[in-house]
Amino acid sequence: MEITESGVKGEVICSRVEGSVAIIYAQGYLNKISGEQTERECRNRLEDGYRALVLNFSDTQIVNSIGVSILLGVIDAVEETNSRLCFCNVNNHTAQLFDMLGLTRHVYLAPTEEAALAWSSKDQTAGVAAAAAATAN
Amino acid sequence: MPPETYSSNNTAQSVLGRIAPQDFIGREETLNALVSLSTRDETAHGILLLAAPSSGASELLRQAYDRLFHSFENGVAPVYFDWSAADGNSEMAARRFLYTFLLQTTAYLQRKPALVYAQPTLGELVEMIPVSDDQWVGALIEKYERARRESDEDALVRLCLSAPIEAAAKGRRTVVLFDNAHLIEELPGKLALSRELLQILSRSETGFVLSGLRRRLRDAISYEEAHIVNLSTLLLVNLNESEARSLTVRLSAQLSVELNDAARELLVHQFSGNPLFITSVMQAAQRSSRMLTSFLSCQKTYVDELMGGRIKHYYDSQLARVAPSHAMRRTLVRLLYESAMGAEGKASIDSWQKRLDLSPDALQNLIRALHGLEIVSHVGESIKVSDELVWRDYLRAQYRIGVAGEARARVVVEALLDALKRAPQTLDRHYRRKSALALRPLLDRFDWQRVPASLLHYGKFTQAYRGRQAGEIASGLAGETELVRLPQIVYTASAASYYPSPDFICEEEQCVVAHGFDGDFYTDSSEVVWLAVEMDGQKEAGRGAVEWWHERLVNLARRSGFGRVRLWLIATGGFTPDAMKFLSEKDIYASNRHQIELLTSHLEGEAASVVLTETASDEFEIVIPMGGDSELIAANAAEMIARRINFQPEAINQIKTALIEACINAEEHSFSPDRKIYQRFRLESDKLVITVSSRGVRLPASLPKDVRGSQDREDNASNNGLRGRRGWGLKLIRSLMDEVEFERVDEGTRLRMTKFLRPPE
């Protein structure tokens, strides 16, 4: 397992890989700056060749609309590379927010990292659309 | 009789001043310069005070007089003399000067301020002179009587004007403050009075001030004359912004006129700090018992003043001076109005000659007088009517009522409607200027420094630093090897001053022309002109907007005959990929606000603060600076406040998110002069009401469509479902809170949102 860190002390974006899945840990208040850090880490992992990403929100209490708009950029990048994306450990309030803004139509919200990993490695050929369908069901 | 002073307390001691000393706002430096004339021993002792019309020069002189009068210990007597055309000729003016000189010197020596308003005969006055000074006064009076008996006008004028020398010769020093000195040239007489006066003053050690309308005084006193006397020159113009604000607040307290922030700012900026106009409106508000708490009440009071109050009276009297007869004045108003309506507000002297039945000399005198009053500017063969806002309002109203014969009621209401429509624009312009990046000072600091290239290339910057923290960016910039050498800038100016096109007038402070050299030597080949523009909008600038500015800047360079140019576009939120492609093709430097701040901090830096105030047990106010995640501080405060009436955790999260979005919205959508967000939390038994406001105005809809391009596309995108990038803030707020209202206020928009307390399910 490889663990990397980016960012400066206090606001470190960590990520690790498990098999073919990259797990990125969003930190603190997801706003423009930390959103862009998260996005950067996701793009780096995609450039490294990973085709399944899990974004773990266990350390994120608040997300603002700019942060959400940046997550859309991540979804775009994932779609452009025919990869898969799953969010996990999203608190109830943030999940409501994602739902309100329609993110959940495009990304699967797993309750835990294990569930996310299981979902991500279940069907590597299916795209985000399938995930959305699964979420809808 | 002594002046009626208005003062906030009764401790002021005014002799000639019409405003109590503690209520006289601003001008401290100039006032000190005038007063210090009494302590000088050197021969350079004269000040030429060049005053703009209605800038308050007379009151300044009277305040200086009062300060000097109360400085008994140095024994230097102040004398204030107001030149007046009513004297009729130079001899009468000189005789009045002698009388005033003796009267005011006696008042000073006797420590009797009231004496300056008494009117004793010359004989009675001589009897009042203290023994210490009776010798020189007696000798002076004797010479005066002799000259009068001999009917020697020249000798009499010289003698009267020499009174300060006679006094000084016997040890009585004086400081003479000549007001309205530009009128000297209007007094007929055999002597060239201004030259005579200067020559006399140059021979004495008397400190003196020659104050008058700046354009007229420059004409009246030649460079050579000023040089002979070794005059130092001071300029007096309108109050600066902070002084004008202090004056307005001080008057509001003195006159008990309620005034809110928006009205205060409107008065300050609409009148460009003119003390007469500000005072007139405040006094009119007091007379009519009107509170100045809205644009409407402000502009109503202003229009009342314009149509029949002190402002009208001021301009009426100015015009009456140059055109005493009613018929002549009517013709002049027509001519001025029609000239103002012409191209660039100009007309030729020929066209005036044809319209006015005046001899060439009389016409020349008329134009000279109008030029002196700054109602017109006379350059070469053309006459340009001043575009000063209040003057133009007055002229339009006078023309429509007095010349075109329109119904007064209609003119009044239209003046009011225009003034109201203009009010938000006036503040908008001011706030834009305040929130602008101060490009000119930044460019002025360019001095061949080498800076990281990424600061001038938006694409490089985002590629390297997007998502990076401040510390990382700083170390990244420090380690950059690709550097750009800035030119040495030697002169900067607004683009509008080169090319007065509407494209640049609306962006006056934001489009800058900077001349400099980018080579090691001052040669033709190293000469370069930087054309820098701060583009409108808070978000990414699109290709359309970039092309629009490129075309205009290239056009400006061509029309102005600039040789080598460097274009630099600055957009607060950066540039879209399409725009970046164009910028790269055209080799245009491009930066966002963050890059500019980093570039500036290469030279300087700053910090912010948070203020939390508890106003009442159920009401709280928070002021946070924009940026730096300070909305989280507000959100945490909201959480603590919401807990006081037991909101459920889910509701608290909703309140916090709504508040964060409201703060982001306030930051993104207004030009805020103080970069602060004001929040008020009111707890009631069943609800929490939060009001979020920021000073400043909303982004205007009046920008050229293609300049708004990128912003419009952003706004549209937000309506197109998930693939939009921004614009969800308000949607979220409406979803998360129970009631959301926009309150229209003069300075912009205030967002009020309410969350009701519900029992847990």
Short mmCIF file of C-alpha atoms in Angstrom, two decimals, chain A residues 6-8 11 29 31-34 36-37 39-40 61-66 68-70 72-73 75-76 79 93 96-97 100-106, chain B residues 462-472 629 631-632 635-636 650 653-654 656-657 660-661 664 668 721-726 728-729 731-732 735-736:
data_model
loop_
_atom_site.label_atom_id
_atom_site.label_comp_id
_atom_site.label_asym_id
_atom_site.label_seq_id
_atom_site.Cartn_x
_atom_site.Cartn_y
_atom_site.Cartn_z
CA SER A 6 0.04 16.78 -0.43
CA GLY A 7 -0.67 20.20 1.03
CA VAL A 8 0.91 21.93 3.99
CA GLU A 11 -4.48 20.82 5.75
CA TYR A 29 -13.91 22.61 5.24
CA ASN A 31 -14.14 25.23 -0.03
CA LYS A 32 -12.28 26.64 -2.99
CA ILE A 33 -8.78 26.00 -1.68
CA SER A 34 -9.24 22.54 -0.17
CA GLU A 36 -8.87 22.45 -5.54
CA GLN A 37 -6.33 20.46 -3.51
CA GLU A 39 -9.29 17.91 -7.25
CA ARG A 40 -5.58 18.12 -7.92
CA GLN A 61 -17.72 18.50 8.25
CA ILE A 62 -18.75 21.32 5.95
CA VAL A 63 -18.86 21.69 2.18
CA ASN A 64 -19.77 24.91 0.45
CA SER A 65 -21.19 25.43 -3.02
CA ILE A 66 -17.79 26.29 -4.46
CA VAL A 68 -19.39 21.22 -4.71
CA SER A 69 -18.69 22.89 -8.04
CA ILE A 70 -15.10 21.67 -7.83
CA LEU A 72 -18.17 18.43 -10.41
CA GLY A 73 -14.81 19.00 -12.05
CA ILE A 75 -16.73 13.97 -11.87
CA ASP A 76 -15.97 15.43 -15.31
CA GLU A 79 -16.00 10.58 -16.96
CA HIS A 93 -25.95 17.03 6.22
CA GLN A 96 -28.43 16.11 1.84
CA LEU A 97 -26.51 18.94 0.23
CA MET A 100 -30.14 18.82 -3.18
CA LEU A 101 -27.63 19.86 -5.82
CA GLY A 102 -28.03 16.67 -7.84
CA LEU A 103 -24.57 15.19 -7.29
CA THR A 104 -26.00 11.88 -6.20
CA ARG A 105 -27.34 11.33 -9.70
CA HIS A 106 -23.73 11.07 -10.86
CA THR B 462 -2.89 27.88 -12.41
CA GLN B 463 -0.92 24.94 -13.73
CA ALA B 464 1.68 25.31 -11.03
CA TYR B 465 -0.33 26.53 -8.08
CA ARG B 466 -4.01 25.68 -8.42
CA GLY B 467 -5.08 24.05 -5.17
CA ARG B 468 -1.84 24.95 -3.43
CA GLN B 469 -1.74 26.58 -0.02
CA ALA B 470 -0.21 30.00 0.51
CA GLY B 471 3.01 28.59 1.93
CA GLU B 472 3.46 26.26 -1.00
CA ASP B 629 -12.46 31.28 5.34
CA GLU B 631 -17.36 32.63 6.92
CA LEU B 632 -16.55 29.61 9.09
CA ALA B 635 -21.01 29.81 10.94
CA ASN B 636 -19.57 28.73 14.29
CA GLU B 650 -29.81 19.12 11.53
CA ASN B 653 -26.18 22.52 10.04
CA GLN B 654 -28.67 23.98 7.61
CA LYS B 656 -24.55 27.19 9.06
CA THR B 657 -24.49 26.18 5.40
CA ILE B 660 -21.71 30.33 4.58
CA GLU B 661 -23.42 30.63 1.21
CA ILE B 664 -19.79 33.78 -0.27
CA GLU B 668 -18.65 37.44 -4.95
CA GLY B 721 -28.41 21.47 -14.00
CA LEU B 722 -25.36 19.62 -12.83
CA ARG B 723 -22.85 20.80 -15.37
CA GLY B 724 -23.10 24.37 -14.15
CA ARG B 725 -20.16 25.37 -12.01
CA ARG B 726 -21.47 28.12 -9.75
CA TRP B 728 -26.04 27.54 -6.39
CA GLY B 729 -25.65 29.66 -3.32
CA LYS B 731 -30.77 28.06 -4.39
CA LEU B 732 -29.20 26.40 -1.37
CA SER B 735 -33.81 25.30 0.34
CA LEU B 736 -32.19 25.37 3.75
#
